[in-house]
Amino acid sequence: MTHSRTVELEGHIIDSGAMQRCFGAVMDLGGSFDVEQFDVGKHETEESYCRLTVSADDAETLRAILHELHQNGAVLESPSDVELVAAPEDKVVPPNFYSTTNHPTEVLYDGEWIDVERIEMDCALVVEPEPAADAGEGSRAEASADAGSAAAPRAYTKTLNAVTEGDLIATDQSGIRVNPPERPRSGGGAFGFMQGGVSAERPSESTIRQVAEELRAVKEDGGNVMVVAGPAVIHSGAGDALADLVAAGYVDALSAGNGFATHDLERSIYGTSLGMNVETLEHPRKGHKHHIWTISEIIRAGGIEAAVEEGIVTEGVMYQCVERDVDTVLAGSIRDDGPLPDTITDAVEAQNAIREQAHDADIVIMLATLLHSVAVGNCLPSTTKTVCVDINPATVTQLLDRGSAQAVGMVTDIGTFVPTLAEFVLEGDDEGRGVRGE
Amino acid sequence: MTHSRTVELEGHIIDSGAMQRCFGAVMDLGGSFDVEQFDVGKHETEESYCRLTVSADDAETLRAILHELHQNGAVLESPSDVELVAAPEDKVVPPNFYSTTNHPTEVLYDGEWIDVERIEMDCALVVEPEPAADAGEGSRAEASADAGSAAAPRAYTKTLNAVTEGDLIATDQSGIRVNPPERPRSGGGAFGFMQGGVSAERPSESTIRQVAEELRAVKEDGGNVMVVAGPAVIHSGAGDALADLVAAGYVDALSAGNGFATHDLERSIYGTSLGMNVETLEHPRKGHKHHIWTISEIIRAGGIEAAVEEGIVTEGVMYQCVERDVDTVLAGSIRDDGPLPDTITDAVEAQNAIREQAHDADIVIMLATLLHSVAVGNCLPSTTKTVCVDINPATVTQLLDRGSAQAVGMVTDIGTFVPTLAEFVLEGDDEGRGVRGE
Amino acid sequence: MTHSRTVELEGHIIDSGAMQRCFGAVMDLGGSFDVEQFDVGKHETEESYCRLTVSADDAETLRAILHELHQNGAVLESPSDVELVAAPEDKVVPPNFYSTTNHPTEVLYDGEWIDVERIEMDCALVVEPEPAADAGEGSRAEASADAGSAAAPRAYTKTLNAVTEGDLIATDQSGIRVNPPERPRSGGGAFGFMQGGVSAERPSESTIRQVAEELRAVKEDGGNVMVVAGPAVIHSGAGDALADLVAAGYVDALSAGNGFATHDLERSIYGTSLGMNVETLEHPRKGHKHHIWTISEIIRAGGIEAAVEEGIVTEGVMYQCVERDVDTVLAGSIRDDGPLPDTITDAVEAQNAIREQAHDADIVIMLATLLHSVAVGNCLPSTTKTVCVDINPATVTQLLDRGSAQAVGMVTDIGTFVPTLAEFVLEGDDEGRGVRGE
Amino acid sequence: MTHSRTVELEGHIIDSGAMQRCFGAVMDLGGSFDVEQFDVGKHETEESYCRLTVSADDAETLRAILHELHQNGAVLESPSDVELVAAPEDKVVPPNFYSTTNHPTEVLYDGEWIDVERIEMDCALVVEPEPAADAGEGSRAEASADAGSAAAPRAYTKTLNAVTEGDLIATDQSGIRVNPPERPRSGGGAFGFMQGGVSAERPSESTIRQVAEELRAVKEDGGNVMVVAGPAVIHSGAGDALADLVAAGYVDALSAGNGFATHDLERSIYGTSLGMNVETLEHPRKGHKHHIWTISEIIRAGGIEAAVEEGIVTEGVMYQCVERDVDTVLAGSIRDDGPLPDTITDAVEAQNAIREQAHDADIVIMLATLLHSVAVGNCLPSTTKTVCVDINPATVTQLLDRGSAQAVGMVTDIGTFVPTLAEFVLEGDDEGRGVRGE
């Protein structure tokens, strides 16, 4: 017996690749389709519309096909309201729960399409029919809660961890509409559209210049720049350049780990007080003693901010972050020494802190860290601009493989990338276009 | 002033991604389009048709856009005959010559669409209006020349090197039609469609099993299997497994270098005569003395075949290739020791020999060599199935980035890949389905 | 003014490379040396002795030189007792504290050389002059505490985190003796001596066979095998093979993360109950819905062991670990979904659990995870045998770069490595040499 | 029966690692040793001496041990004259021929130690007892031949390819003395001693600065700088910076391939004549048409120099090489398009041209090409300073793994490395220390 359903797609569904992926999914999964209507946008600014009926030999195959089509923006014809089922207990979702994508999403509730707040992939989708006036206090939805709209239903994502018994969780995918990214109407330069790989044949300095221009543009629009940095930034000698960017006001949030911070602090403390000179490359051993001593000193002082106040730390990225009041999250990991008292050692707590940073960011610059970049990437909607830089092509490919609307990946040396980026960003300031003078 | 032209596309232009790429190219290059007709294939087996007018502010931009559209299968509306210009001298093409893609191509000559023979990218396209009875003798087109068709015009590719004064070379792109690959109508399993990257998350043994099945299928259909092998195949201990595949008749052509052959021969000569045992890992130095001695012995014998006859070489890949009369090309390079007398040291001559192998192949297995794989890949039409295996993800990505219709890339260890492949291929033989007994 | 000190080295100081590194360090750091006595071991079984005076122009340079010499086993002539200073507060070390290496170490206390317990690098070295009868209860030294020796002084390492106010911490390096690894008196086969790099030219299957033999040998000697595994083990299809090794009793401890466990559990749950088949490679999307649902189900059941008892999980690595009562640590990280209730989310707590595993291990097999392998490696003495396997050469190099006495690194595909290893290990069992029946 | 021989070592045999490797080889290969005399150099400037007797159970093992010892500088006690055997035919060496290392080497002939000329690894060692006045004409030894010394015996290396019937070839290893590199008596900075790996943790810009200083120092001493460059130098946008270095006189020899030259020439031709701008990253396709057209134009002109004279090529690396009369070798390969008429397509001929460049070089900078770098590296004595730069750590490791006395390897992006290097090298010129004004 043939099972079939009719779905609709609209928007720039050809140039975004949605139609291609939908047709491909039907064929790859062994189904067939019947296009009932196809109105193509006549110009690059006009949207297209497609209604097609999808068939398969069995219900399971049809379900798999519809799942793929849904991910690419297809909606069941004449959709009914989202199906909500109460979470049976804390941190447990009902069978057949709907798992979110990282694309903008709407749910049909009570006949109205509602935007889903705090979009993030692999979450549950919770609908609150009648949010209380203080709805979301302490919850993930708090950012957009306001008293006036208390009566209107709301929808937002929740990680499994945050699900509480009784939450109304969306199941199946009827009544849910996903809007995958559309190709920018004009060329994106270095920022590729939904680019999952990375070209090593691109001119390095020209690409860095375009990133610099984007960074300046985001700041000029009052946007939020988030930097995710691994310890290699410091090892490779790029700490000063990153500190310069922070000092000039180009970094709003820093997401890093205990290692990054400790190496940076160690450079500040040992670079001046004991006469060790990273520039001469003469230190034959890894100097882990300095590493531990740095942590010990920061613990003694009571934390990084206290150490800055005490005059122990007088330069570097962490110093500038304290001075510029940059939103800083140091997440712990099992390979940490110490850790510093500022490090959040609980993974769930740290992830929640990173989530807040990620949701605020307009552009995220990921510098030579797979662990922290993946953690941030997991929380980002596909609409956030992303720059991924690593010496390892596999890392860059993995980080870009999230279907971001605009992303640039570079396989390059962080030790030359950051200084070059800082030079390009800051040389603009000399021409009076900078943010330094704020 | 606006410049514009009207083009047509037909075929499975949505699921092949051609429409997406065409729309994207217009926008990325700053043009605009007007879709005049769009008939979508109603079912997965029905083709689509699109006629669109493309406009740009200047002739140069329009030309760039039309170039991109052409590459993706678009043809100028009401195309006129291909424009032919005689090559001004040997190895020199006329201005605005047409450079081929690796997709199946036709030219409109005297009002008739003619298939272009020996498709290969980055070549000149030569039309012979009235081929002589011995047309193509000694030329690249000889394979398909036959006396009966002497009067019909022919078209074929020629590398720059092969162009001779007076050759009629296609220029511009009017009267030329490219057919980019279409997505297979059913799932390709491990063989991805026009896949330019590589997933490291695919189960290794399952993927190898699918390659093994494809290899058996090609042989069962009487197809030609070409193996491109680097020296790492021998270093990593996979030589015996490859020799087994050759012995069982699964390899029709071997394309390798002087290093591969010498390492293989050295293993044969030293593995038995001097008691060195690669298996014990006990040889502390690189043994280049054996390497040179092996070459010296083969030179003394008068070549590999002579050495096999003389009984100097009694096992290994080269031995089996001699025994099975496998079409073998050893191409020289500047890092060679020796070289062996069988090695073709002239790059152009070697490339031509590789080209013959590539044009005959139905499936190409590229094993741990960037140099030889790129050389082979340059000569392959996009319709040839390809398997690329390397430990370096950048190599696999580069090799797959040619728009092959069906390709599989694996980032894996050649030292375990080949033995596993051989096991999967040959275990089928035990079930009586093999080619060994043919 | 010239500053100088006299030091002594003894043991196999030439073939271990200690003399070379000492002479090199003096010259690289700008000092000079005067060999006062050098008695070379006349045979490979005889130890050597060297007494040399090292000089430098300033005290700081001399201190740096002596630090390097100390790391390589040099001891000050006529050493005095270790200098102990009380930790000024919790988690704070005194100035000039001694930071441990990962080599066996002794301290001179009250005129006696005492072995330092629980050797691990980058720790403080604590001496307890008169351990109480319950010394070490709850401390890191508990394992070796016994009532009878309560009166004898003890020395052990403490991470900065574990330092408590008043701990007697070793400072400077006088009275401390390090014993760097010595080259095995016979060839180590695949297990290289203090090997910091990795040869990709080694025959893969022969190397895996030697690892298999070592694994069997360790088990036959009643040793403890620790496996550190990343999620790629499951993605690459190697889960069944690892489960077989666990089932056959070859794994005593498993150190992994939430991702590894969830992927493995998901395969068990979805591989049988919903008919998804990893082997066919047909699942087009990443199936994160299954991922989250798996975690939700385990949470509902109350943990992995409960899920096994409930019959939800019936195969796979985690199932076998529960069945065989394998010491399992799942450490959380900021990129986790969920996490599973069995995951230790606090980094310090998780690190301490890993530390216990590491100190018990006789051989550690690190499979495709940088994060967990570094965490384990940080806790290992240089005397523990180590096997590091990863597709990324930089990962293998980093993991081996710890001066292990016996280590093997392989740049290979985990998806073929684990099945091949399991085959080689378990085929021995068929010959009656196995541990399965124990 | 025990077989034994006595050998001697002298020099800085401890800090060069020679003693360690010798002792290790004996033990790894299952032999034993008896140190009969060991006089250690008392100061860093004093040499050491060791005489030891090595024993093994069989002649084959002893031979293998002596081979290893020889490679590390050991000489048989009371050595006899080198054993010479005439080559039986062209390109064929006698059994048991001696295969050279890349270290400085001497042969004992007629009771005198003679320096071996043109040291290069994996060659035959030829002795000419009485060189004719025109000795070496057309042979590899011609460079050092002069009439006055015609009567003195000479020794030099010959590749297998160059061996001619009757050449007196050294066999076995008696009467041959190898001098492995010694550690520089003061720190080498970035230039590590016999460094086979590469540290990614080194500060990038500081390392580049040290390379720049070394480059300036070599030029100031009148030395010869050889650059080996791959096409990625141009793709990555670093062509201008390299052209600047050539223009300023910092490059004496360029060794590259057809691809490098063509990309560079294409940039020159298309960068100005057709308005394409690499800087804007806007060219969506690979532009192979330009590539082929460039080659066609150079062929038409009659070669690169002719094209420069004709005004077709007006900038770029090749332009500057023509203008500065830089010794340029373009070696062909099987992946070439064209090739350019300047390209040497025969591998043996190309290798010989590269060999001449390599033997003249005082420092070699290898930029993002494995093929050409290996070819050059094969011809270099271990005493030539080497800098290897590549984004792929495996490439850098392979290139450094030749036991060079002074080498630096960087895993970095060529697209930022070359501009940064040029900046550091040329900024010195502004301070009046440059070579530009010569």
mmCIF file of C-alpha atoms in Angstrom, chain B residues 130-302:
data_model
loop_
_atom_site.group_PDB
_atom_site.id
_atom_site.type_symbol
_atom_site.label_atom_id
_atom_site.label_comp_id
_atom_site.label_asym_id
_atom_site.label_seq_id
_atom_site.Cartn_x
_atom_site.Cartn_y
_atom_site.Cartn_z
ATOM 1 C CA GLU B 130 35.783 15.813 -42.918
ATOM 2 C CA PRO B 131 37.997 13.333 -41.180
ATOM 3 C CA ALA B 132 40.149 11.356 -43.558
ATOM 4 C CA ALA B 133 39.720 7.579 -43.571
ATOM 5 C CA ASP B 134 42.709 7.324 -41.293
ATOM 6 C CA ALA B 135 41.583 10.296 -39.242
ATOM 7 C CA GLY B 136 43.109 10.442 -35.910
ATOM 8 C CA GLU B 137 45.858 7.945 -36.642
ATOM 9 C CA GLY B 138 48.334 8.757 -34.033
ATOM 10 C CA SER B 139 45.990 11.392 -32.716
ATOM 11 C CA ARG B 140 43.958 11.298 -29.545
ATOM 12 C CA ALA B 141 40.822 10.386 -31.464
ATOM 13 C CA GLU B 142 42.092 7.209 -32.975
ATOM 14 C CA ALA B 143 40.183 4.956 -30.611
ATOM 15 C CA SER B 144 36.843 5.730 -32.141
ATOM 16 C CA ALA B 145 37.921 6.289 -35.723
ATOM 17 C CA ASP B 146 36.637 3.814 -38.202
ATOM 18 C CA ALA B 147 36.712 3.837 -41.972
ATOM 19 C CA GLY B 148 32.972 3.750 -42.514
ATOM 20 C CA SER B 149 32.319 7.032 -40.726
ATOM 21 C CA ALA B 150 35.161 8.860 -42.402
ATOM 22 C CA ALA B 151 32.899 11.395 -44.054
ATOM 23 C CA ALA B 152 31.038 12.494 -40.905
ATOM 24 C CA PRO B 153 32.438 15.459 -38.970
ATOM 25 C CA ARG B 154 34.003 14.653 -35.606
ATOM 26 C CA ALA B 155 34.830 16.584 -32.475
ATOM 27 C CA TYR B 156 37.317 15.692 -29.755
ATOM 28 C CA THR B 157 39.472 17.236 -27.075
ATOM 29 C CA LYS B 158 43.143 17.990 -27.436
ATOM 30 C CA THR B 159 45.540 19.038 -24.720
ATOM 31 C CA LEU B 160 47.404 22.233 -25.511
ATOM 32 C CA ASN B 161 50.483 20.155 -26.075
ATOM 33 C CA ALA B 162 48.818 18.173 -28.850
ATOM 34 C CA VAL B 163 47.388 21.145 -30.730
ATOM 35 C CA THR B 164 48.930 21.471 -34.183
ATOM 36 C CA GLU B 165 48.894 24.438 -36.497
ATOM 37 C CA GLY B 166 45.690 24.592 -38.479
ATOM 38 C CA ASP B 167 43.565 22.526 -36.042
ATOM 39 C CA LEU B 168 40.059 23.948 -36.048
ATOM 40 C CA ILE B 169 39.592 25.042 -32.467
ATOM 41 C CA ALA B 170 36.234 25.951 -30.936
ATOM 42 C CA THR B 171 36.081 29.466 -29.538
ATOM 43 C CA ASP B 172 33.609 31.260 -27.296
ATOM 44 C CA GLN B 173 30.846 28.940 -26.100
ATOM 45 C CA SER B 174 28.033 29.313 -28.560
ATOM 46 C CA GLY B 175 27.150 26.049 -30.214
ATOM 47 C CA ILE B 176 28.569 24.049 -27.322
ATOM 48 C CA ARG B 177 26.399 22.143 -24.866
ATOM 49 C CA VAL B 178 27.618 20.684 -21.576
ATOM 50 C CA ASN B 179 25.736 17.952 -19.723
ATOM 51 C CA PRO B 180 26.680 18.101 -16.048
ATOM 52 C CA PRO B 181 26.108 14.905 -14.073
ATOM 53 C CA GLU B 182 22.634 14.132 -12.847
ATOM 54 C CA ARG B 183 21.874 12.665 -9.491
ATOM 55 C CA PRO B 184 21.357 8.904 -9.771
ATOM 56 C CA ARG B 185 17.641 8.138 -9.613
ATOM 57 C CA SER B 186 18.223 5.913 -6.602
ATOM 58 C CA GLY B 187 20.515 6.276 -3.621
ATOM 59 C CA GLY B 188 24.184 5.839 -4.382
ATOM 60 C CA GLY B 189 25.150 4.348 -1.020
ATOM 61 C CA ALA B 190 28.758 5.183 -0.281
ATOM 62 C CA PHE B 191 29.119 6.775 -3.713
ATOM 63 C CA GLY B 192 28.079 10.344 -3.132
ATOM 64 C CA PHE B 193 26.731 12.595 -5.858
ATOM 65 C CA MET B 194 29.159 15.353 -6.902
ATOM 66 C CA GLN B 195 30.620 15.168 -3.462
ATOM 67 C CA GLY B 196 33.503 17.528 -2.888
ATOM 68 C CA GLY B 197 34.216 16.721 0.736
ATOM 69 C CA VAL B 198 34.424 13.642 2.809
ATOM 70 C CA SER B 199 32.699 12.452 5.909
ATOM 71 C CA ALA B 200 34.968 10.997 8.521
ATOM 72 C CA GLU B 201 31.887 9.883 10.439
ATOM 73 C CA ARG B 202 30.999 7.107 8.037
ATOM 74 C CA PRO B 203 31.510 3.581 9.324
ATOM 75 C CA SER B 204 34.831 2.512 7.799
ATOM 76 C CA GLU B 205 34.217 -1.174 7.244
ATOM 77 C CA SER B 206 30.719 -0.648 5.837
ATOM 78 C CA THR B 207 32.083 1.885 3.385
ATOM 79 C CA ILE B 208 34.877 -0.468 2.330
ATOM 80 C CA ARG B 209 32.297 -3.209 1.853
ATOM 81 C CA GLN B 210 30.329 -0.989 -0.511
ATOM 82 C CA VAL B 211 33.480 -0.193 -2.479
ATOM 83 C CA ALA B 212 34.170 -3.928 -2.674
ATOM 84 C CA GLU B 213 30.668 -4.564 -3.979
ATOM 85 C CA GLU B 214 31.047 -1.834 -6.575
ATOM 86 C CA LEU B 215 34.377 -3.299 -7.669
ATOM 87 C CA ARG B 216 32.843 -6.736 -8.084
ATOM 88 C CA ALA B 217 29.880 -5.251 -9.941
ATOM 89 C CA VAL B 218 32.128 -3.420 -12.384
ATOM 90 C CA LYS B 219 34.089 -6.598 -13.073
ATOM 91 C CA GLU B 220 30.925 -8.648 -13.448
ATOM 92 C CA ASP B 221 29.772 -6.151 -16.080
ATOM 93 C CA GLY B 222 33.051 -6.639 -17.929
ATOM 94 C CA GLY B 223 34.274 -3.217 -16.854
ATOM 95 C CA ASN B 224 37.782 -1.893 -16.511
ATOM 96 C CA VAL B 225 39.285 -1.297 -13.063
ATOM 97 C CA MET B 226 42.186 1.116 -12.751
ATOM 98 C CA VAL B 227 44.284 1.331 -9.597
ATOM 99 C CA VAL B 228 46.461 4.351 -8.867
ATOM 100 C CA ALA B 229 48.901 3.513 -6.107
ATOM 101 C CA GLY B 230 51.487 5.416 -4.103
ATOM 102 C CA PRO B 231 54.541 4.016 -2.307
ATOM 103 C CA ALA B 232 52.693 4.158 1.026
ATOM 104 C CA VAL B 233 50.744 1.107 -0.132
ATOM 105 C CA ILE B 234 53.966 -0.865 0.186
ATOM 106 C CA HIS B 235 55.386 0.937 3.248
ATOM 107 C CA SER B 236 52.177 0.370 5.135
ATOM 108 C CA GLY B 237 52.309 -3.355 4.468
ATOM 109 C CA ALA B 238 49.383 -3.469 2.063
ATOM 110 C CA GLY B 239 51.368 -4.788 -0.894
ATOM 111 C CA ASP B 240 50.350 -8.419 -0.432
ATOM 112 C CA ALA B 241 46.667 -7.549 -0.398
ATOM 113 C CA LEU B 242 46.969 -5.487 -3.572
ATOM 114 C CA ALA B 243 48.939 -8.311 -5.202
ATOM 115 C CA ASP B 244 46.103 -10.666 -4.274
ATOM 116 C CA LEU B 245 43.582 -8.398 -5.980
ATOM 117 C CA VAL B 246 45.747 -8.291 -9.102
ATOM 118 C CA ALA B 247 46.221 -12.060 -9.038
ATOM 119 C CA ALA B 248 42.469 -12.589 -8.776
ATOM 120 C CA GLY B 249 41.897 -10.473 -11.865
ATOM 121 C CA TYR B 250 40.342 -7.418 -10.235
ATOM 122 C CA VAL B 251 42.870 -4.935 -11.591
ATOM 123 C CA ASP B 252 43.036 -4.101 -15.293
ATOM 124 C CA ALA B 253 45.370 -1.143 -15.147
ATOM 125 C CA LEU B 254 47.948 0.040 -12.645
ATOM 126 C CA SER B 255 49.193 3.602 -12.652
ATOM 127 C CA ALA B 256 52.025 4.268 -10.282
ATOM 128 C CA GLY B 257 55.506 5.688 -9.989
ATOM 129 C CA ASN B 258 59.055 4.516 -9.813
ATOM 130 C CA GLY B 259 58.965 4.564 -6.000
ATOM 131 C CA PHE B 260 55.957 2.286 -5.721
ATOM 132 C CA ALA B 261 57.437 -0.258 -8.092
ATOM 133 C CA THR B 262 60.874 -0.200 -6.492
ATOM 134 C CA HIS B 263 59.540 -0.667 -2.965
ATOM 135 C CA ASP B 264 57.399 -3.548 -4.152
ATOM 136 C CA LEU B 265 60.286 -5.164 -6.029
ATOM 137 C CA GLU B 266 62.612 -4.631 -3.082
ATOM 138 C CA ARG B 267 60.181 -6.467 -0.847
ATOM 139 C CA SER B 268 60.097 -9.341 -3.275
ATOM 140 C CA ILE B 269 63.861 -9.503 -3.657
ATOM 141 C CA TYR B 270 64.882 -8.910 -0.033
ATOM 142 C CA GLY B 271 61.914 -10.559 1.596
ATOM 143 C CA THR B 272 63.155 -13.940 0.517
ATOM 144 C CA SER B 273 66.805 -13.734 -0.429
ATOM 145 C CA LEU B 274 68.284 -11.970 2.564
ATOM 146 C CA GLY B 275 65.830 -12.910 5.272
ATOM 147 C CA MET B 276 64.751 -9.393 6.090
ATOM 148 C CA ASN B 277 61.293 -9.486 7.447
ATOM 149 C CA VAL B 278 59.048 -6.454 7.139
ATOM 150 C CA GLU B 279 56.592 -8.099 9.501
ATOM 151 C CA THR B 280 58.897 -7.943 12.510
ATOM 152 C CA LEU B 281 59.415 -4.180 12.199
ATOM 153 C CA GLU B 282 62.983 -4.847 13.197
ATOM 154 C CA HIS B 283 64.864 -3.067 10.500
ATOM 155 C CA PRO B 284 66.068 0.088 12.208
ATOM 156 C CA ARG B 285 67.167 2.099 9.202
ATOM 157 C CA LYS B 286 65.471 2.928 5.980
ATOM 158 C CA GLY B 287 67.483 0.502 3.955
ATOM 159 C CA HIS B 288 68.039 2.744 0.989
ATOM 160 C CA LYS B 289 70.938 0.549 0.042
ATOM 161 C CA HIS B 290 68.452 -2.215 -0.731
ATOM 162 C CA HIS B 291 66.387 0.291 -2.645
ATOM 163 C CA ILE B 292 69.283 1.247 -4.919
ATOM 164 C CA TRP B 293 70.451 -2.317 -5.216
ATOM 165 C CA THR B 294 66.996 -3.405 -6.327
ATOM 166 C CA ILE B 295 67.000 -0.822 -9.093
ATOM 167 C CA SER B 296 70.520 -1.823 -10.104
ATOM 168 C CA GLU B 297 69.459 -5.464 -10.335
ATOM 169 C CA ILE B 298 66.393 -4.665 -12.428
ATOM 170 C CA ILE B 299 68.531 -2.530 -14.750
ATOM 171 C CA ARG B 300 71.009 -5.359 -15.038
ATOM 172 C CA ALA B 301 68.228 -7.779 -15.904
ATOM 173 C CA GLY B 302 66.846 -5.403 -18.507
#
